[in-house]
PDB file of C-alpha atoms in Angstrom:
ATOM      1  CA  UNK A 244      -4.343  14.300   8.980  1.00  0.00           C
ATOM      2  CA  UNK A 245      -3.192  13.480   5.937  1.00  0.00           C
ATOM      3  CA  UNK A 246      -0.384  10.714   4.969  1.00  0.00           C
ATOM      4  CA  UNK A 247       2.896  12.253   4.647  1.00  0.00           C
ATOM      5  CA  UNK A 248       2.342  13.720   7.921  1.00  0.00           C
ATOM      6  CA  UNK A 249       1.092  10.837   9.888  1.00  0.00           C
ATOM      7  CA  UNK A 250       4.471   8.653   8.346  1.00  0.00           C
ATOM      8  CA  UNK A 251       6.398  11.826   9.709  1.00  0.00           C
ATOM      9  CA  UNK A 252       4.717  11.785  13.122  1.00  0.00           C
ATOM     10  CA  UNK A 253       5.430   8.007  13.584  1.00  0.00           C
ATOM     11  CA  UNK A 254       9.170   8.446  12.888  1.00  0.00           C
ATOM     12  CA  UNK A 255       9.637  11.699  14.763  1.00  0.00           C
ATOM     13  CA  UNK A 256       7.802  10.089  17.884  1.00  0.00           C
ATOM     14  CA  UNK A 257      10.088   6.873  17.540  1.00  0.00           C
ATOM     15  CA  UNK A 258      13.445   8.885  17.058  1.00  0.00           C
ATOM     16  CA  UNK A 259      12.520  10.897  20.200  1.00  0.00           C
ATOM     17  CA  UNK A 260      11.730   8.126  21.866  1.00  0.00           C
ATOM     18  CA  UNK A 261      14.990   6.431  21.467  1.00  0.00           C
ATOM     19  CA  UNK A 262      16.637   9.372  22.361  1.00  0.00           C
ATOM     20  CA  UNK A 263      14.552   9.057  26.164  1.00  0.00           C
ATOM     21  CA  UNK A 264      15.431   5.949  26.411  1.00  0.00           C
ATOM     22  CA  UNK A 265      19.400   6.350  25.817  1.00  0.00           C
ATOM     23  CA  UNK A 266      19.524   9.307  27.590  1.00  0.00           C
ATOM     24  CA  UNK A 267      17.016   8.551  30.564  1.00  0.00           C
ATOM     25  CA  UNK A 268      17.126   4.501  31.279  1.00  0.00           C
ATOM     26  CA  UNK A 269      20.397   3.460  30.030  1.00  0.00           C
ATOM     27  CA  UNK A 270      18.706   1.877  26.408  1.00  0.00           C
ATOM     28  CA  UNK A 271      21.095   2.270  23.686  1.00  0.00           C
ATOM     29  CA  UNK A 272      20.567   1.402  20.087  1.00  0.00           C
ATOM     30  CA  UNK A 273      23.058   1.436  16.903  1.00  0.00           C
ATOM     31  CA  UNK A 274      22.094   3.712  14.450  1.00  0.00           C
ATOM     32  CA  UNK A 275      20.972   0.872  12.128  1.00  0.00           C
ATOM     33  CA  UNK A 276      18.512  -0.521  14.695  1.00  0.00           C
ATOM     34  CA  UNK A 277      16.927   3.033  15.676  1.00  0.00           C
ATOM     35  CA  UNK A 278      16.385   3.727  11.620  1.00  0.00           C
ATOM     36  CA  UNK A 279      15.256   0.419  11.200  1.00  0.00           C
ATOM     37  CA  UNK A 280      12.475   1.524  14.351  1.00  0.00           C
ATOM     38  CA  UNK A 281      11.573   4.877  12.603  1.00  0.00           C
ATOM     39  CA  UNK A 282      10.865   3.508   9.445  1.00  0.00           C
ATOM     40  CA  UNK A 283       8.439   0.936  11.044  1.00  0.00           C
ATOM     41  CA  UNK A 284       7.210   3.447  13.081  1.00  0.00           C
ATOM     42  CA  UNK A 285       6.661   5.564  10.105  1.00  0.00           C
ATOM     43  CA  UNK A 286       5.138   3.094   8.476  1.00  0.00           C
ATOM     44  CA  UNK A 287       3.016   1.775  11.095  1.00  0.00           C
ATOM     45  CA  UNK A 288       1.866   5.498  11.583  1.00  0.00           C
ATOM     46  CA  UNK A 289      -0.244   5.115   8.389  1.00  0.00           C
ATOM     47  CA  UNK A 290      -1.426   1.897   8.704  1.00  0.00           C
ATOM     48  CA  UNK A 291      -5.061   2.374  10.223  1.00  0.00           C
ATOM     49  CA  UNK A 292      -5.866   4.404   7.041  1.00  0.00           C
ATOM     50  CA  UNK A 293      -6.003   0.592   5.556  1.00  0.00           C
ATOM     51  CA  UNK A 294      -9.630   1.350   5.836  1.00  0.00           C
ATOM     52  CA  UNK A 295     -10.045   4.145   3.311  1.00  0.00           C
ATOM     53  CA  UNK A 296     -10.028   2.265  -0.596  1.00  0.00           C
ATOM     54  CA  UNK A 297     -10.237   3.378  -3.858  1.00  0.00           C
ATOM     55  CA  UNK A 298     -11.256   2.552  -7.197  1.00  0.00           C
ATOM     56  CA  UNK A 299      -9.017  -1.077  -7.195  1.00  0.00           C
ATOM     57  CA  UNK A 300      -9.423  -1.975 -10.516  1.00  0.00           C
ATOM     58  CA  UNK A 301      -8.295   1.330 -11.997  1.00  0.00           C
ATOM     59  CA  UNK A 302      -5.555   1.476  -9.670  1.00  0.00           C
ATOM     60  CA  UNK A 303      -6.813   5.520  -8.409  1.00  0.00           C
ATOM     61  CA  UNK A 304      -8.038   6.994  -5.524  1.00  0.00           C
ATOM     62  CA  UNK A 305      -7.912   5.610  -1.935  1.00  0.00           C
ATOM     63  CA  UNK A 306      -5.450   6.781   1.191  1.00  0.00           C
ATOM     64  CA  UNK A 307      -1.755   7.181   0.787  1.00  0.00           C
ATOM     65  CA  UNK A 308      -1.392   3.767   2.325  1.00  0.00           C
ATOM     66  CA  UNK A 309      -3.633   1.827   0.394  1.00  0.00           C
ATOM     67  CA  UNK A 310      -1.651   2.710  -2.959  1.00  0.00           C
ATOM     68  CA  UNK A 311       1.564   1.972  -1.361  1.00  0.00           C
ATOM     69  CA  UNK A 312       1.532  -1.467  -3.395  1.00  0.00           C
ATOM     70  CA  UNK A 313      -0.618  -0.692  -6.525  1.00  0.00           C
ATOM     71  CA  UNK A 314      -3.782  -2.555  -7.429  1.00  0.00           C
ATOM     72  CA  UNK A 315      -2.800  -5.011  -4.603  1.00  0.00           C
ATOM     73  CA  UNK A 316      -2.959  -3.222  -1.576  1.00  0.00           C
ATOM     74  CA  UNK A 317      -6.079  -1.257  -2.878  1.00  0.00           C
ATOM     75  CA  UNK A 318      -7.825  -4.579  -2.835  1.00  0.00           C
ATOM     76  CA  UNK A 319      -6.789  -5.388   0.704  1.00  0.00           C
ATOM     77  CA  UNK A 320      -7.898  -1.494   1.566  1.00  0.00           C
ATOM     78  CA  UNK A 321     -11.192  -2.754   0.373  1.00  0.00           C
ATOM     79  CA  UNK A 322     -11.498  -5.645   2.439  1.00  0.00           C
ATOM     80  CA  UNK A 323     -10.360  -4.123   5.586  1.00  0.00           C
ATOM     81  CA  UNK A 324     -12.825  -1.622   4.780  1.00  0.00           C
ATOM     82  CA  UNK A 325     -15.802  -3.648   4.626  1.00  0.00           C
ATOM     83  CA  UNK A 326     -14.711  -5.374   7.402  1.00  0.00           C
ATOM     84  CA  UNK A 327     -14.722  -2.235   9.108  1.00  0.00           C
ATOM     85  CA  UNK A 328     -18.073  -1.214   8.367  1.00  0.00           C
ATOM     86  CA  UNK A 329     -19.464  -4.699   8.596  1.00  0.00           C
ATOM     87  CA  UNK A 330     -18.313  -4.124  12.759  1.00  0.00           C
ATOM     88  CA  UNK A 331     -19.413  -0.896  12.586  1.00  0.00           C
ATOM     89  CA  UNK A 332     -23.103  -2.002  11.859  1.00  0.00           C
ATOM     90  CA  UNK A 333     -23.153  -4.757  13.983  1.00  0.00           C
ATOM     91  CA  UNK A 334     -22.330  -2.806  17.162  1.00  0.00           C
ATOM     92  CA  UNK A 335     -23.790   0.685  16.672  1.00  0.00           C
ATOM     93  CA  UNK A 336     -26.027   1.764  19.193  1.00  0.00           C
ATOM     94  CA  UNK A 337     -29.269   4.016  18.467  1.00  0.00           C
ATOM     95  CA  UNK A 338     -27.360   6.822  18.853  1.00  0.00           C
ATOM     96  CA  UNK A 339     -24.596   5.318  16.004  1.00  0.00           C
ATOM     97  CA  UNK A 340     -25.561   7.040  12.527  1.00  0.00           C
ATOM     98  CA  UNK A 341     -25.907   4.991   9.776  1.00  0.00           C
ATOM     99  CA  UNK A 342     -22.479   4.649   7.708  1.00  0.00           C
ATOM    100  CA  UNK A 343     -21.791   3.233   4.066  1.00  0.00           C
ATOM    101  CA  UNK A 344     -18.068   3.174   4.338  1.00  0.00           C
ATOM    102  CA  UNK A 345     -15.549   2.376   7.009  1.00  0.00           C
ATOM    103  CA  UNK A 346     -13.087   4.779   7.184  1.00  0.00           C
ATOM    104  CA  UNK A 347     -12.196   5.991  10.488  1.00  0.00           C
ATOM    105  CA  UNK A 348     -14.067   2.902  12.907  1.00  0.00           C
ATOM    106  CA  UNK A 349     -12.364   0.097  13.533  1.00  0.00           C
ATOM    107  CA  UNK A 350      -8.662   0.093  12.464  1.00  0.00           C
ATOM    108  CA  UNK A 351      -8.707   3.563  14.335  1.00  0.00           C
ATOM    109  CA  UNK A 352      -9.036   2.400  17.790  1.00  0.00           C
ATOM    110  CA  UNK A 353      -6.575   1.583  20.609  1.00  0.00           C
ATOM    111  CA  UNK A 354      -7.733  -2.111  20.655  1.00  0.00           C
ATOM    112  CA  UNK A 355      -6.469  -2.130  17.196  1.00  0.00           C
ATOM    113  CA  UNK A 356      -3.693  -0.772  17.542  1.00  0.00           C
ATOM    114  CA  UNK A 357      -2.401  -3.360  20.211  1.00  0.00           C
ATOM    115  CA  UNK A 358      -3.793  -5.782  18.516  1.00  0.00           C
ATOM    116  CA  UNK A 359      -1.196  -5.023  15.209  1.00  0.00           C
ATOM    117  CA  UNK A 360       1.464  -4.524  17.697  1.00  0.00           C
ATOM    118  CA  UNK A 361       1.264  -7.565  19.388  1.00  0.00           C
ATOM    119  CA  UNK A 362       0.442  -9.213  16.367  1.00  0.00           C
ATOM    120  CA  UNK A 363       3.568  -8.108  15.059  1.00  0.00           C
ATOM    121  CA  UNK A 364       5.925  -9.341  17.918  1.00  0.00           C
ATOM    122  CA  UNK A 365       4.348 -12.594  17.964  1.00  0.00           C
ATOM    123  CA  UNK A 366       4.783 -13.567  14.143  1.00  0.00           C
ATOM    124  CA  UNK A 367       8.378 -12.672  14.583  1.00  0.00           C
ATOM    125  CA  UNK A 368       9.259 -14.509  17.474  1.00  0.00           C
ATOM    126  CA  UNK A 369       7.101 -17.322  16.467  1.00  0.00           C
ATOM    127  CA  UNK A 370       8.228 -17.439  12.618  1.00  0.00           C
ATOM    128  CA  UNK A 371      11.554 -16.028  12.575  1.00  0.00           C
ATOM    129  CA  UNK A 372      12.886 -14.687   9.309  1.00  0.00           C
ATOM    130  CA  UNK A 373      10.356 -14.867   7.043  1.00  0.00           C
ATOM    131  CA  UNK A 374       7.782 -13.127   9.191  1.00  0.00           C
ATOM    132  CA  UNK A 375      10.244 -10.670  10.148  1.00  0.00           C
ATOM    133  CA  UNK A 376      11.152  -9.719   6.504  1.00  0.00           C
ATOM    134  CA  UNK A 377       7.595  -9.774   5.854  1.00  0.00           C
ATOM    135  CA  UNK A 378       6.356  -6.958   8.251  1.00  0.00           C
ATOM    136  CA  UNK A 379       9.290  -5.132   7.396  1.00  0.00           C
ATOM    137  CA  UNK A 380       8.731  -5.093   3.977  1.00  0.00           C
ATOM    138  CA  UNK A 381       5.339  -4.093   4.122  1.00  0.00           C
ATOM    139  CA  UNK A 382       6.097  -1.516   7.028  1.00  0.00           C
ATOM    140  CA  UNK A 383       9.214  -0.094   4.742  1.00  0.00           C
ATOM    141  CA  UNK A 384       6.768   0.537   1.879  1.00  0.00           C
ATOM    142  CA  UNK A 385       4.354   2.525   3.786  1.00  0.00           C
ATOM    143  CA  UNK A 386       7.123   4.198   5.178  1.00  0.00           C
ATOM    144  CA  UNK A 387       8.504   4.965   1.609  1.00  0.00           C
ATOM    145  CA  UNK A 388       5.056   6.155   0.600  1.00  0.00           C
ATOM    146  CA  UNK A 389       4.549   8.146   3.072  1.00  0.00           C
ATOM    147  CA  UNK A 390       7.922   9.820   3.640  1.00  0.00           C
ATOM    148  CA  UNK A 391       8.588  10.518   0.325  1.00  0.00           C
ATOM    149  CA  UNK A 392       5.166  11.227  -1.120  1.00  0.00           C
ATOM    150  CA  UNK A 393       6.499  13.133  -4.011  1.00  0.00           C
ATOM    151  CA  UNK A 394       9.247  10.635  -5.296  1.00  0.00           C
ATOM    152  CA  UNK A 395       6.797   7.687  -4.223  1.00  0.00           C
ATOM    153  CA  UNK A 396       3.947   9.299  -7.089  1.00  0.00           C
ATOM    154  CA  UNK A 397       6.300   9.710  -9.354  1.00  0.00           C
ATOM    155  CA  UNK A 398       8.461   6.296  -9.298  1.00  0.00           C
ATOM    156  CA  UNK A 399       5.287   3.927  -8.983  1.00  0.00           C
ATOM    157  CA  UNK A 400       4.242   0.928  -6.988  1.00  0.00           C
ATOM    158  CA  UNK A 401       6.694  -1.252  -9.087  1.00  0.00           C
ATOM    159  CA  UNK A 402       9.874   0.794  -7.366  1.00  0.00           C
ATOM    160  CA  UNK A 403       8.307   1.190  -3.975  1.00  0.00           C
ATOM    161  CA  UNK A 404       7.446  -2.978  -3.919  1.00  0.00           C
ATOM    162  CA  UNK A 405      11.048  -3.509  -5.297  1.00  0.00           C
ATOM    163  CA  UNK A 406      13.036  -0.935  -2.874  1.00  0.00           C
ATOM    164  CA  UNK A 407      10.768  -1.890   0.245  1.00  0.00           C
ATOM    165  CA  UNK A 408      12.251  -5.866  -0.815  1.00  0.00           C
ATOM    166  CA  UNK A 409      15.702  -4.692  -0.938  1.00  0.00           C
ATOM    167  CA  UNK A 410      15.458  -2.857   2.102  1.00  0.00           C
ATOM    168  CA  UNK A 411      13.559  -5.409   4.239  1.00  0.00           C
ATOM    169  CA  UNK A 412      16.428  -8.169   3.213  1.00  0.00           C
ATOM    170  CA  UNK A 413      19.086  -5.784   4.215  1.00  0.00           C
ATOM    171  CA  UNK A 414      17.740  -4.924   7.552  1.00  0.00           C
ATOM    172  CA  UNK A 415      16.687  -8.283   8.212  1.00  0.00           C
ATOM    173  CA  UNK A 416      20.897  -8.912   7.926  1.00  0.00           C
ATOM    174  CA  UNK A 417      21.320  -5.719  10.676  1.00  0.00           C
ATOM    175  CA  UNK A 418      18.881  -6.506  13.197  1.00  0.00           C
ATOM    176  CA  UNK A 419      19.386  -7.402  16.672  1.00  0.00           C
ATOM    177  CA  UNK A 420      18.469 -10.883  18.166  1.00  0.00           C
ATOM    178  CA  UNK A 421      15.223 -11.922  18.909  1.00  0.00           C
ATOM    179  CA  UNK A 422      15.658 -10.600  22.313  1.00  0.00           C
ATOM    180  CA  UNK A 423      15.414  -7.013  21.438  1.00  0.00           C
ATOM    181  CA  UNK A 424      15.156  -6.955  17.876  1.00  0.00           C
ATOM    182  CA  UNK A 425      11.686  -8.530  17.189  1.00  0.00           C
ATOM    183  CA  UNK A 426       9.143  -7.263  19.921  1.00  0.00           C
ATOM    184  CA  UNK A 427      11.000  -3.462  18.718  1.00  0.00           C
ATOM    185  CA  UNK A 428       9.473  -4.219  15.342  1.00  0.00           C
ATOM    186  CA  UNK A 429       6.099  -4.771  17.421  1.00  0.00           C
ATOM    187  CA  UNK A 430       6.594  -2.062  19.852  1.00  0.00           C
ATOM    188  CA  UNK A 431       6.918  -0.029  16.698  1.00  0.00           C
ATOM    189  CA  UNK A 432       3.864  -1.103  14.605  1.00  0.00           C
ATOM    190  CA  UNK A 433       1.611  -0.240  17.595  1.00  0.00           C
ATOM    191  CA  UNK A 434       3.202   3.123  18.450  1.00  0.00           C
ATOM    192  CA  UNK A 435       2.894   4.109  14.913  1.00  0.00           C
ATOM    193  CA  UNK A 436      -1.154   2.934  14.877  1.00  0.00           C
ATOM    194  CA  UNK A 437      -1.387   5.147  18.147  1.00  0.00           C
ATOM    195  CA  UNK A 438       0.275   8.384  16.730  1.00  0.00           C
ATOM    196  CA  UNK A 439      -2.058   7.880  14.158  1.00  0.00           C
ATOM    197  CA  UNK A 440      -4.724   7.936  16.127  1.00  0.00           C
ATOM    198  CA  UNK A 441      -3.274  10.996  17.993  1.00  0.00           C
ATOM    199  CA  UNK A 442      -2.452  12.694  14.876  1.00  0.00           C
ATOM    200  CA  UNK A 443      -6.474  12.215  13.598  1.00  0.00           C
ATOM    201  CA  UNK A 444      -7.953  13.291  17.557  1.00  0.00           C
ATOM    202  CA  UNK A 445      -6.585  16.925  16.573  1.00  0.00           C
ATOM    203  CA  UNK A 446      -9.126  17.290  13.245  1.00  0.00           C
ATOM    204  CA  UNK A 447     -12.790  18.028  13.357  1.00  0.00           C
ATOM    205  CA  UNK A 448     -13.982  14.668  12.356  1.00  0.00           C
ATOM    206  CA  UNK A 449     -11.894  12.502  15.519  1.00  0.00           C
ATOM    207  CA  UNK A 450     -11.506   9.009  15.867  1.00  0.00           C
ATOM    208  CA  UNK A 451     -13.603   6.827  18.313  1.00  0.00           C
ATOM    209  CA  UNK A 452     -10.763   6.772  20.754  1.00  0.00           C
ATOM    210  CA  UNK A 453     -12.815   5.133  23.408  1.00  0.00           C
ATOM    211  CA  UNK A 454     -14.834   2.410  21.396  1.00  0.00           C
ATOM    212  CA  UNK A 455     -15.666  -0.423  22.795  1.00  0.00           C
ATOM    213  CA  UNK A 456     -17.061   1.415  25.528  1.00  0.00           C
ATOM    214  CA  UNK A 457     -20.357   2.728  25.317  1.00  0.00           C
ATOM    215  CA  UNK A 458     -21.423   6.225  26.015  1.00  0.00           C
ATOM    216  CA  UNK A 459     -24.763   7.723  25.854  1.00  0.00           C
ATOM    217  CA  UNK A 460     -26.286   5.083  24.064  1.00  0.00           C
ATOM    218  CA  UNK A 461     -23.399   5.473  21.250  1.00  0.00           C
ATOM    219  CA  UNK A 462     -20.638   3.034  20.480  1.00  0.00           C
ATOM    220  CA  UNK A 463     -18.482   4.953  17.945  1.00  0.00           C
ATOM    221  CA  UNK A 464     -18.194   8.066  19.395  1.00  0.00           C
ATOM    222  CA  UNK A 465     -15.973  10.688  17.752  1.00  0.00           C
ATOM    223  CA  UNK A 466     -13.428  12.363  19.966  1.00  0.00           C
ATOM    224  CA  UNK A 467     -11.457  14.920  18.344  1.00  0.00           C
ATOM    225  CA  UNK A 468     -10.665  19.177  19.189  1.00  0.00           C
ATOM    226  CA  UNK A 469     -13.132  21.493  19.046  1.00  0.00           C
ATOM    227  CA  UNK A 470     -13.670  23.142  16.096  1.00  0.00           C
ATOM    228  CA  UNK A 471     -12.582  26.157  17.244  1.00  0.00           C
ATOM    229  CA  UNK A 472      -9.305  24.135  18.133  1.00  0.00           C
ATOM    230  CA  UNK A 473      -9.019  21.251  15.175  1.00  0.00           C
ATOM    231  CA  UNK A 474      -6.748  21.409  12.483  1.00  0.00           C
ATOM    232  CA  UNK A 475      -8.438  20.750   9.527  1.00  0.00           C
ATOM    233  CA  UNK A 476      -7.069  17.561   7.380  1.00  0.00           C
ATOM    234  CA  UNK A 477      -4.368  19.394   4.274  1.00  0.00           C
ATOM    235  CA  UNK A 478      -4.760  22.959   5.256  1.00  0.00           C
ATOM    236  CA  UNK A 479      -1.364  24.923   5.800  1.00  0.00           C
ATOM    237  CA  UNK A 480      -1.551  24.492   9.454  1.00  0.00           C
ATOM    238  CA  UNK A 481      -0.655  20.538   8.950  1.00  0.00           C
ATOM    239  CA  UNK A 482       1.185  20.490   5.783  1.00  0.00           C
ATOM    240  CA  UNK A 483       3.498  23.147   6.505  1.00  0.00           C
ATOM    241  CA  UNK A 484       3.185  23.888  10.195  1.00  0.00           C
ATOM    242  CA  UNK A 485       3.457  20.287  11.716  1.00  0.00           C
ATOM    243  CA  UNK A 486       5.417  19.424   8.743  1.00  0.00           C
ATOM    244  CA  UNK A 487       7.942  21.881   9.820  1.00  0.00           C
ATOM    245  CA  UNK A 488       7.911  20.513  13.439  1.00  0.00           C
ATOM    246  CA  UNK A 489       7.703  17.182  13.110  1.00  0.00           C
ATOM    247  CA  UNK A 490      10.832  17.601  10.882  1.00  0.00           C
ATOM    248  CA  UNK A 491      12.704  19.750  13.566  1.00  0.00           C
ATOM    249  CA  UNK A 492      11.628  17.264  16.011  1.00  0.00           C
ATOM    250  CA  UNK A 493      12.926  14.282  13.700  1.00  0.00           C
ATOM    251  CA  UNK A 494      16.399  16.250  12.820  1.00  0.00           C
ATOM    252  CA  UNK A 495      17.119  17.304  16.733  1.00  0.00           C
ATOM    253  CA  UNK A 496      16.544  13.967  18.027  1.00  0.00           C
ATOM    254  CA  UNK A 497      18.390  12.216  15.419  1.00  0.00           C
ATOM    255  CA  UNK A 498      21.364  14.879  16.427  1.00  0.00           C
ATOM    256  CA  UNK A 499      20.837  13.921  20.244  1.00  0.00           C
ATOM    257  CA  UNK A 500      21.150  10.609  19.526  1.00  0.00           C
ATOM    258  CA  UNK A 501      24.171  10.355  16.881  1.00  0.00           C
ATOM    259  CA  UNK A 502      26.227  13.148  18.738  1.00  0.00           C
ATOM    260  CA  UNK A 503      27.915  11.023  21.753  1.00  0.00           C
ATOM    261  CA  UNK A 504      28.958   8.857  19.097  1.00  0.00           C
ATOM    262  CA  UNK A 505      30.265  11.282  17.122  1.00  0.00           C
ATOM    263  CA  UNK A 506      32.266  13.172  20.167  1.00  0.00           C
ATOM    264  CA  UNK A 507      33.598   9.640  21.044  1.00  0.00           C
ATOM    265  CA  UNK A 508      34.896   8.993  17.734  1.00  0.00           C
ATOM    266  CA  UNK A 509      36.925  12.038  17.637  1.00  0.00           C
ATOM    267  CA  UNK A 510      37.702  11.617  20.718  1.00  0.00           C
ATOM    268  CA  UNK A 511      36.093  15.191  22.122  1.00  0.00           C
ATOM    269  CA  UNK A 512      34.687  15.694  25.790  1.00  0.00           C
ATOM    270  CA  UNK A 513      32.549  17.868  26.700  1.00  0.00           C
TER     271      UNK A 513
END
């Protein structure tokens, strides 16, 4: 699956989320806290594709995440990559083919994932407002990237580094206490790495969902659809079909969850 769509996934699944849990167990949020929680979600969504670079010192090529911050985050997009394949080669079983690159092995697994989100609760509890505005602003500029592909490509890494700033400082401001406010930014870095994942299980290539258990003398093996089933990454199916839903999806929930406000506002029972 391709960018735009897992950053739309991860915000759709966190808005409909929030809407379960106001709805179902009594959990309400302001609207500033459950935006805040998309756009990490969003952002966090995108954020195993760390391990697909490009060509870092011409500034081109890798995943939509690694060019969120220019020439910078394609470096780290390296790293993380040959990280990945570095683990890759040191635990393949005979079974494992041989890989040169990392994509798709170790930041897309569920041990990861956890890893990131507990990561993320734990620098923010233990660091307070500098770790806090940190994650944010990294998780705001994937979000940005991702979300708005089209105005992203055409305003440059300068304008996404400066507007993720701006808009980590602000919500830093808006956010609830530690109590609730930090392990949500957590909660939503590790739900976004695991819609990822979810988003990549319905292509033909899969993601090795189960590593780091074994099976049949393999490590890393792929679990995705059928191919009779799988969607395959850009075709119309994703970019306008799940596009489409994960919109509706986005837009009803967001509804659901602004409307009691709304009807208590105006003062309107239903």
């Amino acid at each position: 699956m391709m960018g735009p769509q897992h950053a739309l996934s991860g915000a759709a699944t966190w808005l409909t989320g929030s809407w379960v849990a106001a709805q179902f167990f009594d959990y309400p949020q302001s609207a500033t806290t459950i935006a805040i929680g998309a756009a990490v979600c969003a952002g966090g969504a995108l954020l195993p594709d760390l391990d697909m670079s490009g060509k870092v010192t011409k500034g081109q090529g890798g995943s939509t995440v690694s060019r969120s911050f220019g020439v910078a985050s394609l470096f780290v997009a390296e790293v993380v990559e040959k990280i990945s394949v570095g683990v890759y080669t040191a635990t393949k079983l005979s079974k494992d083919p041989d890989r040169n690159n990392g994509h798709r092995t170790l930041t897309h697994t569920l041990p990861f994932a956890a890893l990131m989100g507990f990561g993320a609760t734990w620098l923010c509890t233990h660091y307070g407002k500098w770790a806090v505005m940190g994650i944010l602003f990294f998780m705001f500029g994937f979000a940005l990237r991702g979300l708005f592909d089209k105005w992203a490509d055409r305003a440059g890494w300068v304008i996404v580094t400066l507007t993720s700033g701006a808009a980590a400082y602000f919500a830093y401001e808006f956010l609830p206490t530690i109590e609730r406010g930090y392990p949500m930014i957590g909660l939503a870095v590790g739900v976004g790495c695991i819609v990822h994942l979810m988003g990549d299980i319905v292509t033909r290539a899969g993601v090795p969902i189960l590593w780091p258990i074994p099976t049949g003398r393999r490590m890393w093996r792929m679990i995705g659809l059928p191919d009779t089933f799988a969607i395959e990454a850009g075709s119309k199916v994703e970019t306008t079909v799940l596009r489409t839903a994960f919109t509706v999806i986005s837009v009803l929930a967001g509804a659901g969850l602004l409307a009691p406000a709304l009807l208590k506002r105006f003062d309107i029972e239903i």
